[in-house]
Amino acid sequence: MASGQTLVTFSPLHNTPPDWFFVAFTSGSTEPTADGDGTAVIWGDASDANAVLEYLFLTGGTWGGGDAAGYMLLSNDANVAWTSGENFTADTSTPGNHGTLTATPVACFATMDIRNGVNVLDFDATVNELAMFSGFMPRNYSGSSGITVTVGAMSSTATTGDMSWALFLMSITDNVDDMDVKNFADPQVNQAVDAAATLGAVRYFTITHTDGAQMDSIAAGEFFRVLLMRDAQDGANDDMAGDAEFVGLEIKET
Amino acid sequence: MAVLDDTARTQIWRGLMRYLSGLRESIALNKVELRAAIDATDTWINDNQASFNTALPAAAQSNLTTVQKTLLFCVVAARRVSPAFTRRLLGEIN
């Protein structure tokens, strides 16, 4: 495949809204690892529920010590039992105070909306929200040059301010990856996407992934997943008021 | 009545952004500037309570509770937004 050629595109209708939750925490110990390590167990009066730790974001302190704080992205349909003050541990059936939830879980899927007849996905201004797409990497991907993802988005109400976006990739390798616990690779970001000065105008911006670890080593012909997140809690970079409205995404070979 | 706490101001901030997003009404403020405007509005209301009270007729001054005076202020201000918005607060106006 020649550099610059489109590999695959996704529209809002391709989104599978993840039934996942963000929950803030403070750390009491060294587990789970910062980039997710499969399962976390939430311990509390009413729930000893398993959740898959999809990703962990640090907003303060240092992971591995007792001063870390941030929020975890967890997938589990028993979240109604989780409350602020419960503890979590990892990969064990034995309770241990490896950290404490400091808030109740917040649902985080981008919501479907229609703007002037066009399907869009609304990403909130204060809660990080996600959209998930999946497909097969086209056979004509060279497997060496990486990909450049172009995202189109409008603002619902703002004509000033910036958006911060992150894009995660996950490869599903033949007879290797367990989709129940497989995590996304570290995200690549575009943290300073200006809102369009005209309401209803679409901004196009790019997020680049080099071949290899940044793409979770997705190979040609392999099933893969894409997770797009507006990092609304990025207080330094995301200051656009109101929703961002996603209109589509293109993956091209870099 | 004291100023609203941070949680209440944050709730207004989130709710107002979602409301405006639903309307797709253009605002040329970022999140930080909008939050500052909410804080300033709450502070102004707090600082001018006595002035508002003085402006009310004597009967209202002496017979309405603080919450009722606040509601009075809100619905008159809401009517300046729109009749439809006021109906969302009061149920019906005619």
mmCIF file of N, CA and C in Angstrom, chain A residues 107-195:
data_model
loop_
_atom_site.group_PDB
_atom_site.id
_atom_site.type_symbol
_atom_site.label_atom_id
_atom_site.label_comp_id
_atom_site.label_asym_id
_atom_site.label_seq_id
_atom_site.Cartn_x
_atom_site.Cartn_y
_atom_site.Cartn_z
ATOM 1 N N ALA A 107 -20.743 6.463 33.994
ATOM 2 C CA ALA A 107 -20.823 5.886 32.649
ATOM 3 C C ALA A 107 -20.146 6.814 31.654
ATOM 4 N N CYS A 108 -19.555 6.240 30.622
ATOM 5 C CA CYS A 108 -18.668 7.068 29.806
ATOM 6 C C CYS A 108 -18.766 6.817 28.304
ATOM 7 N N PHE A 109 -19.896 6.322 27.830
ATOM 8 C CA PHE A 109 -19.995 6.146 26.376
ATOM 9 C C PHE A 109 -20.499 7.434 25.732
ATOM 10 N N ALA A 110 -19.947 7.763 24.598
ATOM 11 C CA ALA A 110 -20.438 8.915 23.841
ATOM 12 C C ALA A 110 -21.838 8.603 23.327
ATOM 13 N N THR A 111 -22.707 9.584 23.385
ATOM 14 C CA THR A 111 -24.112 9.318 23.063
ATOM 15 C C THR A 111 -24.445 9.709 21.623
ATOM 16 N N MET A 112 -25.310 8.904 21.038
ATOM 17 C CA MET A 112 -25.728 9.147 19.656
ATOM 18 C C MET A 112 -26.621 10.383 19.585
ATOM 19 N N ASP A 113 -26.406 11.172 18.543
ATOM 20 C CA ASP A 113 -27.211 12.373 18.353
ATOM 21 C C ASP A 113 -27.330 12.598 16.847
ATOM 22 N N ILE A 114 -28.208 13.470 16.470
ATOM 23 C CA ILE A 114 -28.373 13.810 15.054
ATOM 24 C C ILE A 114 -28.297 15.325 14.927
ATOM 25 N N ARG A 115 -27.449 15.790 14.023
ATOM 26 C CA ARG A 115 -27.339 17.228 13.787
ATOM 27 C C ARG A 115 -27.657 17.494 12.325
ATOM 28 N N ASN A 116 -28.761 18.155 12.127
ATOM 29 C CA ASN A 116 -29.207 18.486 10.779
ATOM 30 C C ASN A 116 -29.177 17.266 9.859
ATOM 31 N N GLY A 117 -29.650 16.131 10.380
ATOM 32 C CA GLY A 117 -29.747 14.918 9.575
ATOM 33 C C GLY A 117 -28.492 14.086 9.520
ATOM 34 N N VAL A 118 -27.430 14.540 10.190
ATOM 35 C CA VAL A 118 -26.162 13.793 10.182
ATOM 36 C C VAL A 118 -25.969 13.099 11.532
ATOM 37 N N ASN A 119 -25.654 11.820 11.493
ATOM 38 C CA ASN A 119 -25.380 11.105 12.740
ATOM 39 C C ASN A 119 -24.076 11.607 13.343
ATOM 40 N N VAL A 120 -24.119 11.911 14.635
ATOM 41 C CA VAL A 120 -22.918 12.331 15.355
ATOM 42 C C VAL A 120 -22.888 11.615 16.702
ATOM 43 N N LEU A 121 -21.718 11.615 17.319
ATOM 44 C CA LEU A 121 -21.583 11.101 18.675
ATOM 45 C C LEU A 121 -21.185 12.263 19.574
ATOM 46 N N ASP A 122 -21.939 12.485 20.648
ATOM 47 C CA ASP A 122 -21.663 13.593 21.567
ATOM 48 C C ASP A 122 -20.678 13.157 22.648
ATOM 49 N N PHE A 123 -19.587 13.917 22.780
ATOM 50 C CA PHE A 123 -18.587 13.685 23.824
ATOM 51 C C PHE A 123 -18.683 14.832 24.826
ATOM 52 N N ASP A 124 -18.933 14.477 26.070
ATOM 53 C CA ASP A 124 -19.203 15.442 27.140
ATOM 54 C C ASP A 124 -17.996 16.342 27.431
ATOM 55 N N ALA A 125 -18.286 17.496 28.059
ATOM 56 C CA ALA A 125 -17.228 18.464 28.383
ATOM 57 C C ALA A 125 -16.593 18.247 29.743
ATOM 58 N N THR A 126 -17.216 17.448 30.591
ATOM 59 C CA THR A 126 -16.665 17.292 31.944
ATOM 60 C C THR A 126 -16.369 15.851 32.323
ATOM 61 N N VAL A 127 -16.980 14.887 31.641
ATOM 62 C CA VAL A 127 -16.708 13.470 31.902
ATOM 63 C C VAL A 127 -16.027 12.897 30.661
ATOM 64 N N ASN A 128 -14.914 12.214 30.840
ATOM 65 C CA ASN A 128 -14.278 11.567 29.697
ATOM 66 C C ASN A 128 -15.253 10.558 29.086
ATOM 67 N N GLU A 129 -15.437 10.628 27.784
ATOM 68 C CA GLU A 129 -16.353 9.684 27.134
ATOM 69 C C GLU A 129 -15.657 8.999 25.968
ATOM 70 N N LEU A 130 -16.203 7.835 25.609
ATOM 71 C CA LEU A 130 -15.530 6.928 24.676
ATOM 72 C C LEU A 130 -16.445 6.515 23.543
ATOM 73 N N ALA A 131 -15.819 6.216 22.412
ATOM 74 C CA ALA A 131 -16.497 5.513 21.326
ATOM 75 C C ALA A 131 -15.580 4.373 20.899
ATOM 76 N N MET A 132 -16.176 3.273 20.496
ATOM 77 C CA MET A 132 -15.401 2.077 20.159
ATOM 78 C C MET A 132 -15.772 1.589 18.762
ATOM 79 N N PHE A 133 -14.735 1.334 17.985
ATOM 80 C CA PHE A 133 -14.938 0.817 16.641
ATOM 81 C C PHE A 133 -14.072 -0.430 16.481
ATOM 82 N N SER A 134 -14.431 -1.284 15.559
ATOM 83 C CA SER A 134 -13.608 -2.473 15.328
ATOM 84 C C SER A 134 -13.684 -2.878 13.867
ATOM 85 N N GLY A 135 -12.658 -3.575 13.414
ATOM 86 C CA GLY A 135 -12.616 -4.016 12.026
ATOM 87 C C GLY A 135 -11.383 -4.857 11.774
ATOM 88 N N PHE A 136 -11.176 -5.192 10.532
ATOM 89 C CA PHE A 136 -9.972 -5.926 10.138
ATOM 90 C C PHE A 136 -9.002 -4.965 9.454
ATOM 91 N N MET A 137 -7.744 -5.050 9.832
ATOM 92 C CA MET A 137 -6.749 -4.224 9.161
ATOM 93 C C MET A 137 -6.628 -4.722 7.715
ATOM 94 N N PRO A 138 -6.842 -3.835 6.761
ATOM 95 C CA PRO A 138 -6.794 -4.267 5.364
ATOM 96 C C PRO A 138 -5.489 -4.988 5.022
ATOM 97 N N ARG A 139 -5.618 -5.957 4.128
ATOM 98 C CA ARG A 139 -4.472 -6.795 3.753
ATOM 99 C C ARG A 139 -3.370 -5.990 3.075
ATOM 100 N N ASN A 140 -3.747 -4.842 2.558
ATOM 101 C CA ASN A 140 -2.729 -4.059 1.853
ATOM 102 C C ASN A 140 -1.949 -3.113 2.778
ATOM 103 N N TYR A 141 -2.167 -3.199 4.098
ATOM 104 C CA TYR A 141 -1.321 -2.422 5.013
ATOM 105 C C TYR A 141 0.097 -2.989 4.967
ATOM 106 N N SER A 142 1.063 -2.112 4.825
ATOM 107 C CA SER A 142 2.443 -2.563 4.608
ATOM 108 C C SER A 142 3.054 -3.200 5.848
ATOM 109 N N GLY A 143 2.534 -2.823 7.034
ATOM 110 C CA GLY A 143 3.091 -3.374 8.267
ATOM 111 C C GLY A 143 4.393 -2.726 8.682
ATOM 112 N N SER A 144 4.665 -1.520 8.167
ATOM 113 C CA SER A 144 5.927 -0.880 8.523
ATOM 114 C C SER A 144 5.822 0.622 8.753
ATOM 115 N N SER A 145 4.890 1.275 8.111
ATOM 116 C CA SER A 145 4.922 2.739 8.143
ATOM 117 C C SER A 145 4.002 3.357 9.193
ATOM 118 N N GLY A 146 3.178 2.569 9.856
ATOM 119 C CA GLY A 146 2.266 3.125 10.842
ATOM 120 C C GLY A 146 1.037 3.744 10.199
ATOM 121 N N ILE A 147 0.200 4.324 11.045
ATOM 122 C CA ILE A 147 -1.053 4.888 10.540
ATOM 123 C C ILE A 147 -1.241 6.319 11.041
ATOM 124 N N THR A 148 -1.983 7.064 10.276
ATOM 125 C CA THR A 148 -2.411 8.403 10.685
ATOM 126 C C THR A 148 -3.930 8.412 10.704
ATOM 127 N N VAL A 149 -4.481 8.719 11.849
ATOM 128 C CA VAL A 149 -5.930 8.710 12.024
ATOM 129 C C VAL A 149 -6.431 10.149 11.920
ATOM 130 N N THR A 150 -7.347 10.378 11.011
ATOM 131 C CA THR A 150 -7.978 11.688 10.879
ATOM 132 C C THR A 150 -9.383 11.616 11.468
ATOM 133 N N VAL A 151 -9.661 12.532 12.380
ATOM 134 C CA VAL A 151 -10.960 12.572 13.051
ATOM 135 C C VAL A 151 -11.650 13.872 12.676
ATOM 136 N N GLY A 152 -12.932 13.800 12.391
ATOM 137 C CA GLY A 152 -13.733 14.998 12.141
ATOM 138 C C GLY A 152 -14.684 15.230 13.300
ATOM 139 N N ALA A 153 -14.716 16.448 13.826
ATOM 140 C CA ALA A 153 -15.595 16.745 14.954
ATOM 141 C C ALA A 153 -16.037 18.201 14.928
ATOM 142 N N MET A 154 -17.254 18.422 15.391
ATOM 143 C CA MET A 154 -17.784 19.772 15.554
ATOM 144 C C MET A 154 -17.930 20.062 17.048
ATOM 145 N N SER A 155 -18.298 21.281 17.375
ATOM 146 C CA SER A 155 -18.699 21.584 18.744
ATOM 147 C C SER A 155 -20.208 21.810 18.752
ATOM 148 N N SER A 156 -20.839 21.443 19.868
ATOM 149 C CA SER A 156 -22.293 21.646 19.982
ATOM 150 C C SER A 156 -22.651 23.095 20.224
ATOM 151 N N THR A 157 -21.762 23.785 20.947
ATOM 152 C CA THR A 157 -22.153 25.125 21.392
ATOM 153 C C THR A 157 -21.002 26.130 21.395
ATOM 154 N N ALA A 158 -19.759 25.638 21.524
ATOM 155 C CA ALA A 158 -18.623 26.546 21.700
ATOM 156 C C ALA A 158 -18.056 27.014 20.364
ATOM 157 N N THR A 159 -17.589 28.224 20.352
ATOM 158 C CA THR A 159 -16.871 28.734 19.192
ATOM 159 C C THR A 159 -15.463 29.163 19.588
ATOM 160 N N THR A 160 -15.048 28.726 20.755
ATOM 161 C CA THR A 160 -13.701 29.011 21.232
ATOM 162 C C THR A 160 -13.284 27.875 22.160
ATOM 163 N N GLY A 161 -12.009 27.802 22.477
ATOM 164 C CA GLY A 161 -11.503 26.757 23.363
ATOM 165 C C GLY A 161 -10.896 25.604 22.590
ATOM 166 N N ASP A 162 -10.276 24.692 23.323
ATOM 167 C CA ASP A 162 -9.575 23.547 22.732
ATOM 168 C C ASP A 162 -10.156 22.233 23.229
ATOM 169 N N MET A 163 -10.023 21.195 22.380
ATOM 170 C CA MET A 163 -10.381 19.836 22.774
ATOM 171 C C MET A 163 -9.112 18.999 22.879
ATOM 172 N N SER A 164 -9.127 18.037 23.795
ATOM 173 C CA SER A 164 -8.033 17.084 23.932
ATOM 174 C C SER A 164 -8.573 15.695 23.620
ATOM 175 N N TRP A 165 -7.921 15.000 22.696
ATOM 176 C CA TRP A 165 -8.403 13.690 22.256
ATOM 177 C C TRP A 165 -7.303 12.649 22.415
ATOM 178 N N ALA A 166 -7.719 11.420 22.691
ATOM 179 C CA ALA A 166 -6.784 10.290 22.774
ATOM 180 C C ALA A 166 -7.355 9.126 21.977
ATOM 181 N N LEU A 167 -6.473 8.386 21.341
ATOM 182 C CA LEU A 167 -6.902 7.245 20.543
ATOM 183 C C LEU A 167 -6.075 6.019 20.909
ATOM 184 N N PHE A 168 -6.776 4.958 21.275
ATOM 185 C CA PHE A 168 -6.154 3.712 21.709
ATOM 186 C C PHE A 168 -6.377 2.644 20.631
ATOM 187 N N LEU A 169 -5.436 1.737 20.500
ATOM 188 C CA LEU A 169 -5.579 0.625 19.557
ATOM 189 C C LEU A 169 -5.326 -0.697 20.268
ATOM 190 N N MET A 170 -5.986 -1.733 19.798
ATOM 191 C CA MET A 170 -5.799 -3.073 20.343
ATOM 192 C C MET A 170 -5.789 -4.078 19.194
ATOM 193 N N SER A 171 -4.769 -4.894 19.147
ATOM 194 C CA SER A 171 -4.730 -5.973 18.160
ATOM 195 C C SER A 171 -5.283 -7.239 18.789
ATOM 196 N N ILE A 172 -5.918 -8.048 17.987
ATOM 197 C CA ILE A 172 -6.387 -9.354 18.444
ATOM 198 C C ILE A 172 -5.664 -10.391 17.594
ATOM 199 N N THR A 173 -4.629 -10.974 18.169
ATOM 200 C CA THR A 173 -3.773 -11.896 17.429
ATOM 201 C C THR A 173 -4.311 -13.316 17.512
ATOM 202 N N ASP A 174 -4.197 -14.023 16.405
ATOM 203 C CA ASP A 174 -4.741 -15.374 16.267
ATOM 204 C C ASP A 174 -4.289 -16.299 17.398
ATOM 205 N N ASN A 175 -5.271 -16.840 18.096
ATOM 206 C CA ASN A 175 -5.030 -17.870 19.114
ATOM 207 C C ASN A 175 -4.099 -17.390 20.239
ATOM 208 N N VAL A 176 -4.070 -16.075 20.447
ATOM 209 C CA VAL A 176 -3.203 -15.513 21.481
ATOM 210 C C VAL A 176 -3.995 -14.639 22.457
ATOM 211 N N ASP A 177 -4.708 -13.668 21.908
ATOM 212 C CA ASP A 177 -5.306 -12.641 22.767
ATOM 213 C C ASP A 177 -6.689 -13.030 23.272
ATOM 214 N N ASP A 178 -6.859 -12.923 24.591
ATOM 215 C CA ASP A 178 -8.132 -13.176 25.258
ATOM 216 C C ASP A 178 -8.908 -11.867 25.292
ATOM 217 N N MET A 179 -9.967 -11.779 24.524
ATOM 218 C CA MET A 179 -10.697 -10.509 24.437
ATOM 219 C C MET A 179 -11.384 -10.132 25.741
ATOM 220 N N ASP A 180 -11.501 -11.067 26.669
ATOM 221 C CA ASP A 180 -12.111 -10.743 27.961
ATOM 222 C C ASP A 180 -11.205 -9.848 28.802
ATOM 223 N N VAL A 181 -9.918 -9.950 28.591
ATOM 224 C CA VAL A 181 -8.996 -9.203 29.459
ATOM 225 C C VAL A 181 -7.936 -8.422 28.687
ATOM 226 N N LYS A 182 -7.913 -8.537 27.370
ATOM 227 C CA LYS A 182 -6.885 -7.839 26.596
ATOM 228 C C LYS A 182 -7.052 -6.322 26.748
ATOM 229 N N ASN A 183 -5.942 -5.635 26.981
ATOM 230 C CA ASN A 183 -5.969 -4.185 27.167
ATOM 231 C C ASN A 183 -5.529 -3.453 25.908
ATOM 232 N N PHE A 184 -5.901 -2.191 25.852
ATOM 233 C CA PHE A 184 -5.452 -1.338 24.767
ATOM 234 C C PHE A 184 -4.002 -0.909 25.009
ATOM 235 N N ALA A 185 -3.304 -0.644 23.930
ATOM 236 C CA ALA A 185 -1.966 -0.068 24.046
ATOM 237 C C ALA A 185 -2.083 1.377 24.529
ATOM 238 N N ASP A 186 -0.989 1.930 25.002
ATOM 239 C CA ASP A 186 -0.988 3.321 25.445
ATOM 240 C C ASP A 186 -1.532 4.226 24.335
ATOM 241 N N PRO A 187 -2.304 5.227 24.699
ATOM 242 C CA PRO A 187 -2.916 6.076 23.674
ATOM 243 C C PRO A 187 -1.919 7.045 23.041
ATOM 244 N N GLN A 188 -2.244 7.465 21.858
ATOM 245 C CA GLN A 188 -1.596 8.612 21.239
ATOM 246 C C GLN A 188 -2.606 9.754 21.270
ATOM 247 N N VAL A 189 -2.123 10.980 21.307
ATOM 248 C CA VAL A 189 -3.030 12.084 21.619
ATOM 249 C C VAL A 189 -2.862 13.266 20.661
ATOM 250 N N ASN A 190 -3.911 14.055 20.606
ATOM 251 C CA ASN A 190 -3.851 15.392 20.029
ATOM 252 C C ASN A 190 -4.551 16.288 21.033
ATOM 253 N N GLN A 191 -3.764 17.089 21.750
ATOM 254 C CA GLN A 191 -4.285 17.774 22.930
ATOM 255 C C GLN A 191 -4.680 19.222 22.703
ATOM 256 N N ALA A 192 -4.597 19.681 21.482
ATOM 257 C CA ALA A 192 -4.883 21.104 21.267
ATOM 258 C C ALA A 192 -5.627 21.298 19.958
ATOM 259 N N VAL A 193 -6.825 20.731 19.898
ATOM 260 C CA VAL A 193 -7.653 20.883 18.705
ATOM 261 C C VAL A 193 -8.593 22.055 18.943
ATOM 262 N N ASP A 194 -8.407 23.109 18.189
ATOM 263 C CA ASP A 194 -9.226 24.308 18.373
ATOM 264 C C ASP A 194 -10.668 24.064 17.949
ATOM 265 N N ALA A 195 -11.598 24.586 18.736
ATOM 266 C CA ALA A 195 -12.986 24.609 18.289
ATOM 267 C C ALA A 195 -13.073 25.489 17.044
#
